[in-house]
mmCIF file of C-alpha atoms in Angstrom:
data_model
loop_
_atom_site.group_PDB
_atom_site.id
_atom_site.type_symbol
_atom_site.label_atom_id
_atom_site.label_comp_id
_atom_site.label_asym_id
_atom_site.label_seq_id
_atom_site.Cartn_x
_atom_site.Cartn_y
_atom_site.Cartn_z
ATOM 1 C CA UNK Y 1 96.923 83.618 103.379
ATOM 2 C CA UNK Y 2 97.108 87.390 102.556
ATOM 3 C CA UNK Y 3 98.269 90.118 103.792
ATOM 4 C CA UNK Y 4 97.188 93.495 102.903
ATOM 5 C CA UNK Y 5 99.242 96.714 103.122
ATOM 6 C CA UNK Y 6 98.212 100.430 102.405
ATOM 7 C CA UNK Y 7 95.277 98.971 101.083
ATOM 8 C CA UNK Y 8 93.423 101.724 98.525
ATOM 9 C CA UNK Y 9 90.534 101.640 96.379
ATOM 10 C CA UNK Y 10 91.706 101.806 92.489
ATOM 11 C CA UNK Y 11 90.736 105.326 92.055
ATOM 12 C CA UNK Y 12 93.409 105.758 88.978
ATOM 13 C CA UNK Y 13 91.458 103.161 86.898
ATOM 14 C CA UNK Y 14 88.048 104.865 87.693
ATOM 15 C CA UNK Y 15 89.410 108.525 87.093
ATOM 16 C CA UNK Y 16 90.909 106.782 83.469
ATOM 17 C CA UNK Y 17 87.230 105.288 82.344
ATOM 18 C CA UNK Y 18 86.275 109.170 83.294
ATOM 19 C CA UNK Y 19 88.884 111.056 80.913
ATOM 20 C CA UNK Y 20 88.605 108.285 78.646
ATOM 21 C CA UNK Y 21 84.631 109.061 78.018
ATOM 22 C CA UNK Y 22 85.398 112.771 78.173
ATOM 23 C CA UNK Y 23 88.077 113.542 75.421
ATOM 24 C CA UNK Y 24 86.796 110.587 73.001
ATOM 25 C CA UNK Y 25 84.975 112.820 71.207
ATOM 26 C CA UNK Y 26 87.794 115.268 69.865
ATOM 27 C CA UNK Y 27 89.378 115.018 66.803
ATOM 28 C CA UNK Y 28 93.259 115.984 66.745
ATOM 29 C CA UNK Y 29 96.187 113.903 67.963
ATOM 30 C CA UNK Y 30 99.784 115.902 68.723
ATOM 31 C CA UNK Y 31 102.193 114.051 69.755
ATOM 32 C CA UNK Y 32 101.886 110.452 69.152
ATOM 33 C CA UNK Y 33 104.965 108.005 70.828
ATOM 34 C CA UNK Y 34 105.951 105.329 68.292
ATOM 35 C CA UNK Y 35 107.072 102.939 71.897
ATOM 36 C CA UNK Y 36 106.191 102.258 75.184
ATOM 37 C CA UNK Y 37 109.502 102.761 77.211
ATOM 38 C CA UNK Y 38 111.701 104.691 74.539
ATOM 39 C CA UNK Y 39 111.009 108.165 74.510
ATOM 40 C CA UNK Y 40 111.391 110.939 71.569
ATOM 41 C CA UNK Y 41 112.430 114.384 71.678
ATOM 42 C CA UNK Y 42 109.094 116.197 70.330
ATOM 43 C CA UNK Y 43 107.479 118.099 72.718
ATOM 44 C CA UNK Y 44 103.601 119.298 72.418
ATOM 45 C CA UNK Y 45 103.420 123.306 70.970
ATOM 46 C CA UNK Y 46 102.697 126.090 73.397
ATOM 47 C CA UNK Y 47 98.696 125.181 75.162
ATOM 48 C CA UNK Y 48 98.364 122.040 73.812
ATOM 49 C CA UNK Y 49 97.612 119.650 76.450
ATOM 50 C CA UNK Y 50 97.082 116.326 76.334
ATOM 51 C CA UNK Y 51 96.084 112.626 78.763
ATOM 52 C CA UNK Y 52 97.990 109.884 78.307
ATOM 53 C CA UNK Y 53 96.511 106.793 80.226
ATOM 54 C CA UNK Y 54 99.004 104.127 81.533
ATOM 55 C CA UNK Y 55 99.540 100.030 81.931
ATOM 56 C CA UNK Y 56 102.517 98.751 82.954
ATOM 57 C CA UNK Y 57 101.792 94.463 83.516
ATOM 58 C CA UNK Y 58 105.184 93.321 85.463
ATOM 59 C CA UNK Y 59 105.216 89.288 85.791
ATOM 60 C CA UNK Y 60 106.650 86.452 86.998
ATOM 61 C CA UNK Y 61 110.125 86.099 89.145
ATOM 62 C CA UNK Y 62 111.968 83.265 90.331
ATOM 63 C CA UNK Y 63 109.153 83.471 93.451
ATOM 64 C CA UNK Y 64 105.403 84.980 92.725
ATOM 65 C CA UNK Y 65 105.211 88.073 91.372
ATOM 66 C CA UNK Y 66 103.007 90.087 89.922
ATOM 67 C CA UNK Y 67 102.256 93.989 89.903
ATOM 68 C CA UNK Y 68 100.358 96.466 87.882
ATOM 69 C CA UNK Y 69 101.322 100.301 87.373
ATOM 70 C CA UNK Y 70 99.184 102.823 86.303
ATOM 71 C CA UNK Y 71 99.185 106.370 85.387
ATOM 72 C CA UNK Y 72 97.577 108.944 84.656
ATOM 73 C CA UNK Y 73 99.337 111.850 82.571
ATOM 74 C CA UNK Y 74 98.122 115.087 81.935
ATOM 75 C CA UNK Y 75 100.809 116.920 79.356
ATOM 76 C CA UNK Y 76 101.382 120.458 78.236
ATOM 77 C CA UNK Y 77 103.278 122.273 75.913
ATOM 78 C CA UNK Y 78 104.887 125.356 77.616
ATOM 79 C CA UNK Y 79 106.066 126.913 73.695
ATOM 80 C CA UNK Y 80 109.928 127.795 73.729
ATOM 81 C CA UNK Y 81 110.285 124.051 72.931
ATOM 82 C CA UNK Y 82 109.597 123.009 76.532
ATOM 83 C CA UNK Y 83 106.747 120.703 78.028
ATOM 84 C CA UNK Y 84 105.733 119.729 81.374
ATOM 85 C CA UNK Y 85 103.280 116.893 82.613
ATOM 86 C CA UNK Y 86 101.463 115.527 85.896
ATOM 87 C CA UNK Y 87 101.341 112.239 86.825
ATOM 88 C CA UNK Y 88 99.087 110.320 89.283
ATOM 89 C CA UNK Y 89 100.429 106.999 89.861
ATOM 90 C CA UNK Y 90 98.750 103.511 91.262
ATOM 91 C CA UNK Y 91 100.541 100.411 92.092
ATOM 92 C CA UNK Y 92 99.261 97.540 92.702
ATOM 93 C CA UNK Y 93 101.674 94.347 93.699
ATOM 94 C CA UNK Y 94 100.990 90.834 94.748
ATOM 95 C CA UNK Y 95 103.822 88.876 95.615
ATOM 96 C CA UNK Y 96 105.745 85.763 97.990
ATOM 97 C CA UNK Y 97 106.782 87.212 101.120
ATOM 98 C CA UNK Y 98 109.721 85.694 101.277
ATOM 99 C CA UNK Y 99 111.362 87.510 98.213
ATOM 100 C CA UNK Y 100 113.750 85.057 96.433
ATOM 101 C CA UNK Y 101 112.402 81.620 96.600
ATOM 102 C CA UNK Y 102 108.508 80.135 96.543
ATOM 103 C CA UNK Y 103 107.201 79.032 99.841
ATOM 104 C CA UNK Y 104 105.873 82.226 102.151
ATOM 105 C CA UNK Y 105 102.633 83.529 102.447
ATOM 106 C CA UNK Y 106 101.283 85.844 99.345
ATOM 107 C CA UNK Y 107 101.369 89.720 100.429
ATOM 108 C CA UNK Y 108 99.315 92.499 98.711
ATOM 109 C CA UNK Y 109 100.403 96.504 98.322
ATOM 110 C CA UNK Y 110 98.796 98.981 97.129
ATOM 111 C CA UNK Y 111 100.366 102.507 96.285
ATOM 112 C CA UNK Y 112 99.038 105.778 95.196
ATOM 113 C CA UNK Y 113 101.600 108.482 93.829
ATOM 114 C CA UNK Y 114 102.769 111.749 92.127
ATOM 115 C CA UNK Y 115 104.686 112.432 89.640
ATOM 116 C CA UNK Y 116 106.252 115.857 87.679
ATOM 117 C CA UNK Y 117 108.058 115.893 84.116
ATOM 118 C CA UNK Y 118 109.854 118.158 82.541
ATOM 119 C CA UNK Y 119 110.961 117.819 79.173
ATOM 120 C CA UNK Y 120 113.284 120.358 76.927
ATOM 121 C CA UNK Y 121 113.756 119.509 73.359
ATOM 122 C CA UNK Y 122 117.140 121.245 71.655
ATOM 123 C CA UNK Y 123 117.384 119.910 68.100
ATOM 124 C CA UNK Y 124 114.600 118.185 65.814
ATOM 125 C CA UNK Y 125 114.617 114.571 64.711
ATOM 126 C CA UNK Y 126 114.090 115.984 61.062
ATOM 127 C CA UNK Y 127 115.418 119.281 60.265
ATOM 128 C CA UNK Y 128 118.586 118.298 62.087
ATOM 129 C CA UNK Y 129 121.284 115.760 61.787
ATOM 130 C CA UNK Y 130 119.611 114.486 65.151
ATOM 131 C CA UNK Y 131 116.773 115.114 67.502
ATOM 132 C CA UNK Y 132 117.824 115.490 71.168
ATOM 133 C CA UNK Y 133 116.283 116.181 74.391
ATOM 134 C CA UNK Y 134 116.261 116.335 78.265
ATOM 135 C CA UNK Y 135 114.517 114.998 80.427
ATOM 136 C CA UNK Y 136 113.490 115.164 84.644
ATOM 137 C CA UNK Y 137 110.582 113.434 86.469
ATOM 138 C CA UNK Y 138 110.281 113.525 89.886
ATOM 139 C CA UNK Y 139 108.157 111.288 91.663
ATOM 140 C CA UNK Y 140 106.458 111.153 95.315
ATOM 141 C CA UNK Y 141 105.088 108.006 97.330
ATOM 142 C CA UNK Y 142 103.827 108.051 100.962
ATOM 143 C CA UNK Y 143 107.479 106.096 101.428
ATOM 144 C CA UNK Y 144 109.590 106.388 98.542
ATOM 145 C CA UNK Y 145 111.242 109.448 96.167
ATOM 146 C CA UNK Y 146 112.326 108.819 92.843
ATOM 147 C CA UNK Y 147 114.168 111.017 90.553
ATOM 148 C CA UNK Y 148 114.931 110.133 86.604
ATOM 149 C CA UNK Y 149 116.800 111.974 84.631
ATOM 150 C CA UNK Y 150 116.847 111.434 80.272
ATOM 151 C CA UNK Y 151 119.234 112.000 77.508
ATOM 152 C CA UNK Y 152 116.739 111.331 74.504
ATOM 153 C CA UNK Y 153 118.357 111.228 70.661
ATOM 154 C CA UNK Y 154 115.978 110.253 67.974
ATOM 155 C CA UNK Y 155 116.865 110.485 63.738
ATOM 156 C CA UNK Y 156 113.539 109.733 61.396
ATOM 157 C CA UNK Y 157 115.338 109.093 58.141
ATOM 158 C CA UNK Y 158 112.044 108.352 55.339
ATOM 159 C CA UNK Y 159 109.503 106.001 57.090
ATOM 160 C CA UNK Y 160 112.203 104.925 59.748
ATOM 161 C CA UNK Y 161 112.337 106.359 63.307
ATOM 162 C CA UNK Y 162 115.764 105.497 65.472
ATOM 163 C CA UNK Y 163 115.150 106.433 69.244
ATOM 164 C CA UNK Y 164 117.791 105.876 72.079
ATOM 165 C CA UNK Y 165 117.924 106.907 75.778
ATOM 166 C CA UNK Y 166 119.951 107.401 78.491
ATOM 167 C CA UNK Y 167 118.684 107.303 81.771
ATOM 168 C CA UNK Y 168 119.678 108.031 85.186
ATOM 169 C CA UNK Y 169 117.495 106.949 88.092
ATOM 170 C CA UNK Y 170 117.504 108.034 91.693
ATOM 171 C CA UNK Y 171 115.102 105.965 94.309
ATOM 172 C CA UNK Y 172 115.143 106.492 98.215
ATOM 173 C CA UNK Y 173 112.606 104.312 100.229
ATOM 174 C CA UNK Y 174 111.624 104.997 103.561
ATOM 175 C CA UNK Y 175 110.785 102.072 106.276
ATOM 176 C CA UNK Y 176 110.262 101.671 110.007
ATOM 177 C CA UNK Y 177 111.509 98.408 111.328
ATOM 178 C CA UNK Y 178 111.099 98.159 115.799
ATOM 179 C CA UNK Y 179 110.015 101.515 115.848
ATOM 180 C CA UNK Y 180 113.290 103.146 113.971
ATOM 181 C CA UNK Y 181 113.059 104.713 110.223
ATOM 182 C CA UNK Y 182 115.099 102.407 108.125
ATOM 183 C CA UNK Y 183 116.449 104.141 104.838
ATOM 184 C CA UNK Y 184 117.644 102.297 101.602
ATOM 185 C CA UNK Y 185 118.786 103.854 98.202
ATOM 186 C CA UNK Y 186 119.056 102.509 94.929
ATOM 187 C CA UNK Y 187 121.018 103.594 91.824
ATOM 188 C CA UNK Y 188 119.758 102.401 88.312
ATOM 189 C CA UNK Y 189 121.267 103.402 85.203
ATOM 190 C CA UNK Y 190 119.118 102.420 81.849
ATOM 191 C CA UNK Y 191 119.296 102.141 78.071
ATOM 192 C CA UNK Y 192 116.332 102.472 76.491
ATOM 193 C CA UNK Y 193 116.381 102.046 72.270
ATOM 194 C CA UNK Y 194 113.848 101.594 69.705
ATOM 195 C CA UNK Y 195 113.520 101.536 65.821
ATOM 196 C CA UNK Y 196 110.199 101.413 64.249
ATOM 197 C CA UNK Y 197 109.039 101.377 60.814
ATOM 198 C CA UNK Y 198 105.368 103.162 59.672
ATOM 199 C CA UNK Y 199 103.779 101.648 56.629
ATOM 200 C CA UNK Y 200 101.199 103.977 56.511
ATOM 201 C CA UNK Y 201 100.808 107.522 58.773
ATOM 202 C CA UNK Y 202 98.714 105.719 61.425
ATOM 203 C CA UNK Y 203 100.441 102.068 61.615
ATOM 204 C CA UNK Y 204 104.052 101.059 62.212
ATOM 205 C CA UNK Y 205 105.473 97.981 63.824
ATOM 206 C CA UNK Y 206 109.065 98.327 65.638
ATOM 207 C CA UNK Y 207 111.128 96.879 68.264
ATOM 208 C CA UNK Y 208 112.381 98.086 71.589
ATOM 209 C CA UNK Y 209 115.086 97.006 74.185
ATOM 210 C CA UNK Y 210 115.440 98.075 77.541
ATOM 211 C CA UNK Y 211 118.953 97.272 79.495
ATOM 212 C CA UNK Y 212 118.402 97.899 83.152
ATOM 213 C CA UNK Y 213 121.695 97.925 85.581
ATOM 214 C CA UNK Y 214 121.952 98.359 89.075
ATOM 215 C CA UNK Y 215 124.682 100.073 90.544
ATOM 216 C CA UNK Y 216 126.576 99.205 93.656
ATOM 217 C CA UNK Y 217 129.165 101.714 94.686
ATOM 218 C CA UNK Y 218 129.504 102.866 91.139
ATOM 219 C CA UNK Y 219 129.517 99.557 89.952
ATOM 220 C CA UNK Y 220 127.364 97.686 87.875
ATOM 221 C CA UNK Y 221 125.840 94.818 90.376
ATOM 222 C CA UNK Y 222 123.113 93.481 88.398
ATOM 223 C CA UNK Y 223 122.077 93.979 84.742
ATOM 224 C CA UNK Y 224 119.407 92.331 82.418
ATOM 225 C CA UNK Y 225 118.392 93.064 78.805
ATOM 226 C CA UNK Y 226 114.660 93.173 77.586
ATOM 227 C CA UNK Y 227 113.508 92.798 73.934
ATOM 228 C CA UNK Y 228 110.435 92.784 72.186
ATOM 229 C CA UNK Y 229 108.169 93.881 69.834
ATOM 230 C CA UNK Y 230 106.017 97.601 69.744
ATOM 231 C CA UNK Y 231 102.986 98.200 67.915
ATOM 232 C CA UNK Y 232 101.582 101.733 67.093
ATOM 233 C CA UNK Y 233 98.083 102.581 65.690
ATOM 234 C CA UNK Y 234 96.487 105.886 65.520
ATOM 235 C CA UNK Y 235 92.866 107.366 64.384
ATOM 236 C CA UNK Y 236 91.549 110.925 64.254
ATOM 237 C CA UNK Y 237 90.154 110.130 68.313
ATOM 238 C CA UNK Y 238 93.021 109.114 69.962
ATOM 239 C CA UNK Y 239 96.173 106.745 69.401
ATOM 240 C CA UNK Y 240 97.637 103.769 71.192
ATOM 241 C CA UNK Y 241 101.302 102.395 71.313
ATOM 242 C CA UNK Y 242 102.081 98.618 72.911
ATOM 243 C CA UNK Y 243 105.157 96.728 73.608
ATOM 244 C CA UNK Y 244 105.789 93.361 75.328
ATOM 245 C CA UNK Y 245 109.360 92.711 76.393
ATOM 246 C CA UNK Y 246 110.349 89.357 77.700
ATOM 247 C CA UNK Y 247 113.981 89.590 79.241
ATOM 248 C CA UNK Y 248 115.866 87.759 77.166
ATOM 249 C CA UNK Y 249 119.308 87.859 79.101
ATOM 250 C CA UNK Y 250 121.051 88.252 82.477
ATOM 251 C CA UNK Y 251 124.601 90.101 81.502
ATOM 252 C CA UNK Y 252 125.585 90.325 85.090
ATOM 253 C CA UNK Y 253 123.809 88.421 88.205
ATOM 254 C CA UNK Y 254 122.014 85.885 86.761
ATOM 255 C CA UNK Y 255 120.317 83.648 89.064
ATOM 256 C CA UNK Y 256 117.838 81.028 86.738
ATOM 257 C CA UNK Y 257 119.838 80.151 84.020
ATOM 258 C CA UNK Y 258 120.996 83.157 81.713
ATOM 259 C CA UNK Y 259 117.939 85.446 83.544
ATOM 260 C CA UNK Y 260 117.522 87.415 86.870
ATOM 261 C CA UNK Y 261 114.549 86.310 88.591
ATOM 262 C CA UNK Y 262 115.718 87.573 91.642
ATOM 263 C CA UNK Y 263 115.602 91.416 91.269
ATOM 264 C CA UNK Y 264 113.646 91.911 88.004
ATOM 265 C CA UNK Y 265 110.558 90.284 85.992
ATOM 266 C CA UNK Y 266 110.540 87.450 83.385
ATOM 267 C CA UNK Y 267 108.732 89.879 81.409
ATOM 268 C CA UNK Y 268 107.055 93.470 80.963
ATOM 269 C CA UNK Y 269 104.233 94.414 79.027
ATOM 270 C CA UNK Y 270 102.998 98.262 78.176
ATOM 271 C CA UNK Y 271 100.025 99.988 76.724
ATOM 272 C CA UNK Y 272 99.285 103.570 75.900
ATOM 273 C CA UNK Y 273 96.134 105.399 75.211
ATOM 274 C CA UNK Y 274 96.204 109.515 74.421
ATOM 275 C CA UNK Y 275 94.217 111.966 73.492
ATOM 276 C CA UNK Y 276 94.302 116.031 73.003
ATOM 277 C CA UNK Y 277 92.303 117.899 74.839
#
């Protein structure tokens, strides 16, 4: 049986087929992203904007689990070295009710969101002995707040781009259990690194890993590692970026083996589309 929550039609997917069709015809890319989840320190030059279109594929836990994130960016460069970008976010998640173990009844959510960046870049990945940037996004549900906060270095030494971030995230959920607002929080601290090599200007192949931790009263409670490949391609139209990390090991709370399957996914999958308007 299922049970559906905040129930909404997939308006992000629709309004992506709709800037898809629209900026397909133009014929400059900016600021192409070598990775999925690693970010770089460039930032777009003053009025040039740009729509990045968003899949995130999270699957599999130790119960069922699956969910789908999409976005919708629309970036701009600000000049001064500083860029800003609007997000409209969809979730979609299908998953075991009872949250740990198979055997409950399947439940579906739907969520529709909004998200702000801000992004500062101080030194260049090529003119300086390192690239570095920071980073803010703030993020708005109907029941949840997120802030994320970046340290982003980057070094491209010949055909060879090191990336590696820092990252600080922030999440306060909002629930109403008997009639009474229920409040939870949740601290997540994040490394994020990636090295990719091009073998021509519009093809390189690289890897990423992502180390999640969550914190418990300052304390590292759980933490996982992901690793996989990423795959960039661009053209004159547009480019794409794609990355599929399985998690390859629990370091702290593992629950199946040397994996989490508790709090996070067996594995994570990411595509990116962009193009300048």
């Amino acid at each position: 049986m299922i049970h559906q929550k905040n129930s909404n039609s997939p308006m992000l997917y629709l309004l992506a087929l709709i800037l898809f069709a629209f900026v397909f015809a133009n014929t400059s890319i900016s600021n192409e992203r070598k990775f999925s989840y690693t970010y770089e320190s460039n930032v777009l030059p003053k009025g040039v904007r740009e729509i990045e279109i968003w899949n995130t594929s999270r699957i599999a836990r130790s119960y069922f689990f699956r969910r789908l994130d999409q976005r919708v960016e629309y970036e701009i460069g600000l000049g001064n070295n500083l860029q800003t970008a609007f997000y409209l976010n969809l979730t979609n998640e299908l998953k075991d009710d009872n949250g740990v173990t198979a055997g409950g009844s399947i439940s579906r959510k739907t969520n529709v969101g909004f998200s702000n960046e801000w992004k500062y870049k101080i030194s260049d990945n090529v003119a300086d002995p390192i690239g570095f940037a920071l980073y803010s996004e703030f993020t708005f549900y109907p029941h949840e707040t997120e802030y994320e906060g970046k340290l982003l270095f980057d070094k491209k030494i010949d055909n060879t781009l090191f990336a590696l971030n820092l990252v600080y995230e922030l999440e306060n959920k909002y629930d109403f259990k008997n009639g009474i607002e229920v409040k939870s929080q949740e601290n997540i601290f994040e490394i994020d690194f990636g090295a990719s090599y091009s073998f021509t200007h519009n093809f390189s192949v690289g890897l990423e890993a992502v180390n999640k931790n969550s914190l418990l009263e300052n304390k590292i409670n759980n933490s996982v590692l992901f690793l996989g490949p990423s795959i960039f391609y661009s053209t004159e139209n547009f480019w794409v970026v794609a990355t599929y990390l399985p998690q390859v090991k629990a370091l702290k709370g593992a629950t199946s083996g040397n994996l989490n399957l508790n709090s996070y996914e067996r594995s994570l999958a990411r595509i990116l589309f962009a193009f300048e308007l």
